PDB file of C-alpha atoms in Angstrom:
ATOM      1  CA  MET A  23       0.000   0.000   0.000  1.00 76.00           C
ATOM      2  CA  MET A  24       1.395   3.364  -1.042  1.00 84.00           C
ATOM      3  CA  LYS A  25       1.776   6.040   1.610  1.00 88.00           C
ATOM      4  CA  THR A  26       1.623   9.708   0.664  1.00 90.00           C
ATOM      5  CA  VAL A  27       4.476  11.707   2.162  1.00 92.00           C
ATOM      6  CA  VAL A  28       4.827  15.461   1.872  1.00 93.00           C
ATOM      7  CA  ILE A  29       8.342  16.756   1.349  1.00 92.00           C
ATOM      8  CA  ALA A  30       8.386  20.036   3.276  1.00 91.00           C
ATOM      9  CA  THR A  31      10.222  22.164   0.754  1.00 85.00           C
ATOM     10  CA  LYS A  32       9.675  24.134  -2.436  1.00 78.00           C
ATOM     11  CA  ASN A  33      13.369  23.855  -3.285  1.00 75.00           C
ATOM     12  CA  LYS A  34      13.397  21.954  -6.579  1.00 75.00           C
ATOM     13  CA  GLY A  35      17.009  20.849  -6.039  1.00 72.00           C
ATOM     14  CA  LYS A  36      16.174  19.167  -2.748  1.00 74.00           C
ATOM     15  CA  ILE A  37      13.013  17.572  -4.160  1.00 78.00           C
ATOM     16  CA  LYS A  38      14.906  16.123  -7.123  1.00 75.00           C
ATOM     17  CA  GLU A  39      17.575  14.622  -4.850  1.00 72.00           C
ATOM     18  CA  LEU A  40      15.042  13.178  -2.391  1.00 76.00           C
ATOM     19  CA  LEU A  41      12.818  11.720  -5.116  1.00 76.00           C
ATOM     20  CA  GLU A  42      15.713   9.760  -6.559  1.00 75.00           C
ATOM     21  CA  GLU A  43      16.922   8.549  -3.178  1.00 77.00           C
ATOM     22  CA  PHE A  44      13.509   7.297  -1.982  1.00 81.00           C
ATOM     23  CA  THR A  45      12.964   5.173  -5.104  1.00 78.00           C
ATOM     24  CA  GLY A  46      11.887   1.675  -4.080  1.00 83.00           C
ATOM     25  CA  LEU A  47       9.875   2.683  -1.019  1.00 87.00           C
ATOM     26  CA  PRO A  48       6.057   2.394  -1.129  1.00 88.00           C
ATOM     27  CA  ILE A  49       5.556   6.136  -0.915  1.00 88.00           C
ATOM     28  CA  LYS A  50       4.036   8.777  -3.147  1.00 86.00           C
ATOM     29  CA  VAL A  51       5.920  12.039  -2.723  1.00 86.00           C
ATOM     30  CA  ARG A  52       4.218  15.421  -2.802  1.00 88.00           C
ATOM     31  CA  SER A  53       5.878  18.813  -2.430  1.00 88.00           C
ATOM     32  CA  LEU A  54       4.590  21.947  -0.732  1.00 90.00           C
ATOM     33  CA  ASP A  55       4.022  23.473  -4.178  1.00 87.00           C
ATOM     34  CA  GLU A  56       1.029  21.151  -4.574  1.00 88.00           C
ATOM     35  CA  PHE A  57      -0.812  22.793  -1.677  1.00 87.00           C
ATOM     36  CA  SER A  58      -2.279  26.266  -1.980  1.00 82.00           C
ATOM     37  CA  ASP A  59      -2.365  28.832   0.801  1.00 84.00           C
ATOM     38  CA  LEU A  60      -0.345  26.878   3.342  1.00 89.00           C
ATOM     39  CA  PRO A  61       1.106  29.074   6.085  1.00 91.00           C
ATOM     40  CA  THR A  62       4.869  29.031   6.509  1.00 90.00           C
ATOM     41  CA  ALA A  63       6.419  27.156   9.411  1.00 92.00           C
ATOM     42  CA  LYS A  64       8.311  29.370  11.845  1.00 91.00           C
ATOM     43  CA  GLU A  65      11.848  27.989  11.916  1.00 88.00           C
ATOM     44  CA  ASN A  66      12.779  29.330  15.323  1.00 91.00           C
ATOM     45  CA  GLY A  67      14.827  26.411  16.583  1.00 93.00           C
ATOM     46  CA  ASP A  68      18.430  26.711  17.720  1.00 93.00           C
ATOM     47  CA  SER A  69      19.730  23.803  15.626  1.00 95.00           C
ATOM     48  CA  PHE A  70      19.202  22.028  12.317  1.00 96.00           C
ATOM     49  CA  ALA A  71      17.479  19.160  14.175  1.00 96.00           C
ATOM     50  CA  GLU A  72      15.031  21.460  15.972  1.00 97.00           C
ATOM     51  CA  ASN A  73      14.098  23.281  12.773  1.00 96.00           C
ATOM     52  CA  ALA A  74      13.603  20.045  10.835  1.00 96.00           C
ATOM     53  CA  LEU A  75      11.260  18.728  13.534  1.00 97.00           C
ATOM     54  CA  ILE A  76       9.342  22.023  13.644  1.00 97.00           C
ATOM     55  CA  LYS A  77       8.783  21.892   9.878  1.00 96.00           C
ATOM     56  CA  ALA A  78       7.902  18.186   9.705  1.00 97.00           C
ATOM     57  CA  LYS A  79       5.337  18.418  12.507  1.00 97.00           C
ATOM     58  CA  PHE A  80       3.868  21.696  11.259  1.00 97.00           C
ATOM     59  CA  TYR A  81       3.319  20.578   7.663  1.00 96.00           C
ATOM     60  CA  SER A  82       2.063  17.159   8.712  1.00 96.00           C
ATOM     61  CA  GLN A  83      -0.586  18.868  10.808  1.00 95.00           C
ATOM     62  CA  GLN A  84      -1.387  21.350   8.016  1.00 95.00           C
ATOM     63  CA  THR A  85      -1.809  18.684   5.322  1.00 95.00           C
ATOM     64  CA  GLY A  86      -3.029  15.740   7.393  1.00 95.00           C
ATOM     65  CA  MET A  87      -0.295  13.590   5.834  1.00 95.00           C
ATOM     66  CA  ALA A  88       3.049  12.178   6.866  1.00 96.00           C
ATOM     67  CA  CYS A  89       5.837  14.653   6.245  1.00 96.00           C
ATOM     68  CA  ILE A  90       9.600  14.647   5.744  1.00 95.00           C
ATOM     69  CA  ALA A  91      11.478  17.860   6.439  1.00 95.00           C
ATOM     70  CA  ASP A  92      15.130  18.686   6.425  1.00 92.00           C
ATOM     71  CA  ASP A  93      17.095  21.566   7.737  1.00 93.00           C
ATOM     72  CA  SER A  94      20.566  21.854   6.406  1.00 92.00           C
ATOM     73  CA  GLY A  95      23.274  24.378   5.956  1.00 95.00           C
ATOM     74  CA  LEU A  96      26.885  25.334   5.808  1.00 97.00           C
ATOM     75  CA  GLU A  97      29.286  25.954   8.673  1.00 97.00           C
ATOM     76  CA  ILE A  98      32.413  27.907   7.717  1.00 98.00           C
ATOM     77  CA  ASP A  99      35.138  27.836  10.340  1.00 98.00           C
ATOM     78  CA  ALA A 100      36.640  31.194   9.308  1.00 97.00           C
ATOM     79  CA  LEU A 101      33.212  32.778   9.901  1.00 97.00           C
ATOM     80  CA  ASN A 102      32.728  31.186  13.343  1.00 97.00           C
ATOM     81  CA  LYS A 103      30.549  28.433  11.809  1.00 97.00           C
ATOM     82  CA  ARG A 104      28.219  30.870  10.117  1.00 97.00           C
ATOM     83  CA  PRO A 105      25.917  30.914   8.206  1.00 97.00           C
ATOM     84  CA  GLY A 106      24.765  27.718   9.989  1.00 96.00           C
ATOM     85  CA  ILE A 107      20.995  27.518  10.495  1.00 95.00           C
ATOM     86  CA  TYR A 108      20.669  30.795   8.561  1.00 94.00           C
ATOM     87  CA  SER A 109      22.263  29.375   5.389  1.00 95.00           C
ATOM     88  CA  ALA A 110      19.136  29.699   3.233  1.00 90.00           C
ATOM     89  CA  ARG A 111      18.554  33.294   4.321  1.00 91.00           C
ATOM     90  CA  PHE A 112      22.120  34.460   4.954  1.00 95.00           C
ATOM     91  CA  ALA A 113      21.621  37.623   2.893  1.00 93.00           C
ATOM     92  CA  GLY A 114      18.093  38.220   4.212  1.00 91.00           C
ATOM     93  CA  GLU A 115      14.688  36.552   4.390  1.00 85.00           C
ATOM     94  CA  ALA A 116      13.962  36.867   0.662  1.00 82.00           C
ATOM     95  CA  SER A 117      17.513  36.085  -0.487  1.00 88.00           C
ATOM     96  CA  ASP A 118      18.392  33.598  -3.227  1.00 92.00           C
ATOM     97  CA  ASP A 119      21.483  31.462  -3.852  1.00 93.00           C
ATOM     98  CA  GLN A 120      23.286  34.260  -5.676  1.00 94.00           C
ATOM     99  CA  ALA A 121      22.718  36.792  -2.888  1.00 96.00           C
ATOM    100  CA  ASN A 122      23.752  34.312  -0.203  1.00 97.00           C
ATOM    101  CA  ASN A 123      26.934  33.421  -2.083  1.00 97.00           C
ATOM    102  CA  HIS A 124      27.813  37.086  -2.558  1.00 96.00           C
ATOM    103  CA  LYS A 125      27.391  37.725   1.166  1.00 97.00           C
ATOM    104  CA  MET A 126      29.550  34.700   1.988  1.00 97.00           C
ATOM    105  CA  ILE A 127      32.346  35.942  -0.305  1.00 97.00           C
ATOM    106  CA  ASP A 128      32.092  39.459   1.128  1.00 97.00           C
ATOM    107  CA  GLU A 129      32.412  38.134   4.668  1.00 97.00           C
ATOM    108  CA  LEU A 130      35.369  35.927   3.765  1.00 97.00           C
ATOM    109  CA  ASN A 131      37.053  38.900   2.106  1.00 96.00           C
ATOM    110  CA  ASN A 132      36.427  40.954   5.250  1.00 96.00           C
ATOM    111  CA  VAL A 133      38.470  38.460   7.273  1.00 96.00           C
ATOM    112  CA  HIS A 134      41.096  38.215   4.490  1.00 97.00           C
ATOM    113  CA  CYS A 135      40.309  34.571   3.812  1.00 96.00           C
ATOM    114  CA  VAL A 136      40.295  32.931   0.361  1.00 95.00           C
ATOM    115  CA  GLU A 137      39.508  29.445   1.658  1.00 95.00           C
ATOM    116  CA  SER A 138      38.392  27.838   4.896  1.00 97.00           C
ATOM    117  CA  SER A 139      37.588  24.441   6.290  1.00 97.00           C
ATOM    118  CA  ALA A 140      33.834  23.982   6.303  1.00 98.00           C
ATOM    119  CA  ARG A 141      31.107  21.395   6.481  1.00 97.00           C
ATOM    120  CA  TYR A 142      27.602  20.852   5.252  1.00 96.00           C
ATOM    121  CA  LYS A 143      25.205  19.510   7.880  1.00 96.00           C
ATOM    122  CA  CYS A 144      21.738  18.042   7.394  1.00 95.00           C
ATOM    123  CA  ALA A 145      19.059  16.995   9.865  1.00 97.00           C
ATOM    124  CA  LEU A 146      16.153  15.008   8.420  1.00 96.00           C
ATOM    125  CA  VAL A 147      12.881  14.284  10.234  1.00 97.00           C
ATOM    126  CA  PHE A 148       9.938  12.049   9.302  1.00 97.00           C
ATOM    127  CA  TYR A 149       6.735  12.880  11.177  1.00 97.00           C
ATOM    128  CA  ASP A 150       3.614  10.751  10.716  1.00 96.00           C
ATOM    129  CA  VAL A 151       0.056  11.709  11.619  1.00 94.00           C
ATOM    130  CA  ASN A 152       0.065   9.007  14.310  1.00 94.00           C
ATOM    131  CA  GLY A 153       2.955  10.780  16.045  1.00 93.00           C
ATOM    132  CA  LYS A 154       5.687   8.436  14.812  1.00 95.00           C
ATOM    133  CA  ILE A 155       8.984  10.279  14.428  1.00 97.00           C
ATOM    134  CA  PHE A 156      12.291   9.276  12.824  1.00 98.00           C
ATOM    135  CA  GLN A 157      15.294  11.563  12.850  1.00 98.00           C
ATOM    136  CA  THR A 158      18.655  11.220  11.064  1.00 97.00           C
ATOM    137  CA  GLU A 159      21.608  13.468  10.309  1.00 97.00           C
ATOM    138  CA  GLY A 160      24.562  13.684   7.964  1.00 96.00           C
ATOM    139  CA  ILE A 161      27.788  15.682   7.713  1.00 97.00           C
ATOM    140  CA  CYS A 162      30.068  16.350   4.744  1.00 96.00           C
ATOM    141  CA  GLU A 163      33.472  17.930   5.410  1.00 97.00           C
ATOM    142  CA  GLY A 164      35.159  20.103   2.805  1.00 97.00           C
ATOM    143  CA  THR A 165      36.710  23.465   2.000  1.00 97.00           C
ATOM    144  CA  ILE A 166      34.998  26.699   1.036  1.00 98.00           C
ATOM    145  CA  LYS A 167      36.833  28.734  -1.622  1.00 97.00           C
ATOM    146  CA  ILE A 168      35.902  32.133  -3.017  1.00 96.00           C
ATOM    147  CA  VAL A 169      36.302  30.943  -6.632  1.00 95.00           C
ATOM    148  CA  PRO A 170      33.313  28.849  -7.825  1.00 96.00           C
ATOM    149  CA  SER A 171      33.432  25.815 -10.088  1.00 96.00           C
ATOM    150  CA  GLY A 172      30.715  23.656 -11.636  1.00 95.00           C
ATOM    151  CA  VAL A 173      27.100  24.225 -12.687  1.00 93.00           C
ATOM    152  CA  ASN A 174      25.246  21.408 -10.918  1.00 90.00           C
ATOM    153  CA  GLY A 175      23.732  21.416  -7.458  1.00 84.00           C
ATOM    154  CA  PHE A 176      22.394  24.507  -5.719  1.00 88.00           C
ATOM    155  CA  GLY A 177      23.091  26.789  -2.792  1.00 92.00           C
ATOM    156  CA  TYR A 178      26.771  27.027  -1.908  1.00 96.00           C
ATOM    157  CA  ASP A 179      27.745  23.937  -3.947  1.00 95.00           C
ATOM    158  CA  PRO A 180      29.974  25.755  -6.512  1.00 97.00           C
ATOM    159  CA  TYR A 181      32.134  27.073  -3.652  1.00 97.00           C
ATOM    160  CA  PHE A 182      32.283  23.871  -1.575  1.00 97.00           C
ATOM    161  CA  TYR A 183      35.249  21.698  -2.519  1.00 97.00           C
ATOM    162  CA  LEU A 184      35.833  18.088  -1.546  1.00 95.00           C
ATOM    163  CA  SER A 185      39.095  16.310  -0.775  1.00 85.00           C
ATOM    164  CA  ASP A 186      39.545  15.305  -4.430  1.00 78.00           C
ATOM    165  CA  LYS A 187      39.538  19.025  -5.389  1.00 87.00           C
ATOM    166  CA  LYS A 188      36.155  18.826  -7.112  1.00 93.00           C
ATOM    167  CA  SER A 189      33.405  21.182  -6.048  1.00 96.00           C
ATOM    168  CA  MET A 190      30.014  19.816  -5.041  1.00 94.00           C
ATOM    169  CA  ALA A 191      28.619  21.533  -8.156  1.00 95.00           C
ATOM    170  CA  GLN A 192      30.846  19.392 -10.401  1.00 96.00           C
ATOM    171  CA  LEU A 193      29.174  16.175  -9.265  1.00 93.00           C
ATOM    172  CA  SER A 194      26.179  14.390 -10.758  1.00 89.00           C
ATOM    173  CA  ILE A 195      23.154  13.877  -8.503  1.00 81.00           C
ATOM    174  CA  ARG A 196      24.197  10.264  -7.940  1.00 82.00           C
ATOM    175  CA  GLU A 197      27.785  11.199  -7.080  1.00 88.00           C
ATOM    176  CA  LYS A 198      26.562  13.919  -4.736  1.00 85.00           C
ATOM    177  CA  GLN A 199      24.128  11.609  -2.944  1.00 81.00           C
ATOM    178  CA  ILE A 200      26.904   9.150  -2.175  1.00 85.00           C
ATOM    179  CA  ILE A 201      29.047  11.669  -0.309  1.00 88.00           C
ATOM    180  CA  SER A 202      26.795  14.569   0.671  1.00 88.00           C
ATOM    181  CA  HIS A 203      25.379  15.478   4.070  1.00 91.00           C
ATOM    182  CA  ARG A 204      21.837  15.123   2.738  1.00 86.00           C
ATOM    183  CA  GLY A 205      22.690  11.832   1.035  1.00 85.00           C
ATOM    184  CA  GLU A 206      23.968  10.414   4.325  1.00 92.00           C
ATOM    185  CA  ALA A 207      20.878  11.561   6.244  1.00 93.00           C
ATOM    186  CA  VAL A 208      18.518  10.281   3.529  1.00 90.00           C
ATOM    187  CA  CYS A 209      20.265   6.892   3.330  1.00 89.00           C
ATOM    188  CA  LYS A 210      19.781   6.435   7.083  1.00 94.00           C
ATOM    189  CA  MET A 211      16.160   7.606   6.814  1.00 94.00           C
ATOM    190  CA  LYS A 212      15.421   5.242   3.933  1.00 92.00           C
ATOM    191  CA  LYS A 213      16.464   2.273   6.095  1.00 93.00           C
ATOM    192  CA  LEU A 214      14.224   3.421   8.945  1.00 95.00           C
ATOM    193  CA  LEU A 215      11.261   4.008   6.607  1.00 93.00           C
ATOM    194  CA  ALA A 216      11.758   0.629   4.938  1.00 91.00           C
ATOM    195  CA  GLY A 217      11.395  -1.036   8.337  1.00 91.00           C
ATOM    196  CA  TYR A 218       8.354   1.092   9.135  1.00 91.00           C
ATOM    197  CA  LEU A 219       6.495   0.852   5.813  1.00 87.00           C
ATOM    198  CA  LEU A 220       7.468  -2.514   4.344  1.00 76.00           C
TER     199      LEU A 220
END
């Protein structure tokens, strides 16, 4: 029996990655774009895990369906682990990837830094209408550089370099899922959901 699960994001990059990763599970995925006039969850947690739980619970209650939400972001050591939980809105509430990347480069320039150790973090939460909760997380270590490379991915990916000197934006979706923070969290979640749904 197929279970409908709402993915609590309108970010097409995230949806595409999650859709591919959850292949094989008896779930039908819907995105927030399919629901009109939904209020926006207030992400006022102090961590990725808290924000993911807030979103998953909120949109499950709003839609009456099981929900998966993630909260993820970038921690740059040279910027005291910022932008962190503010990664998606680093340049302001209505900011986009380009604005956020410009702000990141400006801040790195302000501290006279052309590259810094950094990590992507992801917290993923599944919240069902019966109150069942699963929570996983993933981390991907790398280096932020002020010179971008690659056209794939989204967010800070062109500036986030891995140990093999490739940026995250130079990877295919499959390559990215194998090593990324979200890929790690989703892989763990898929195992938990398989035990729950199959």
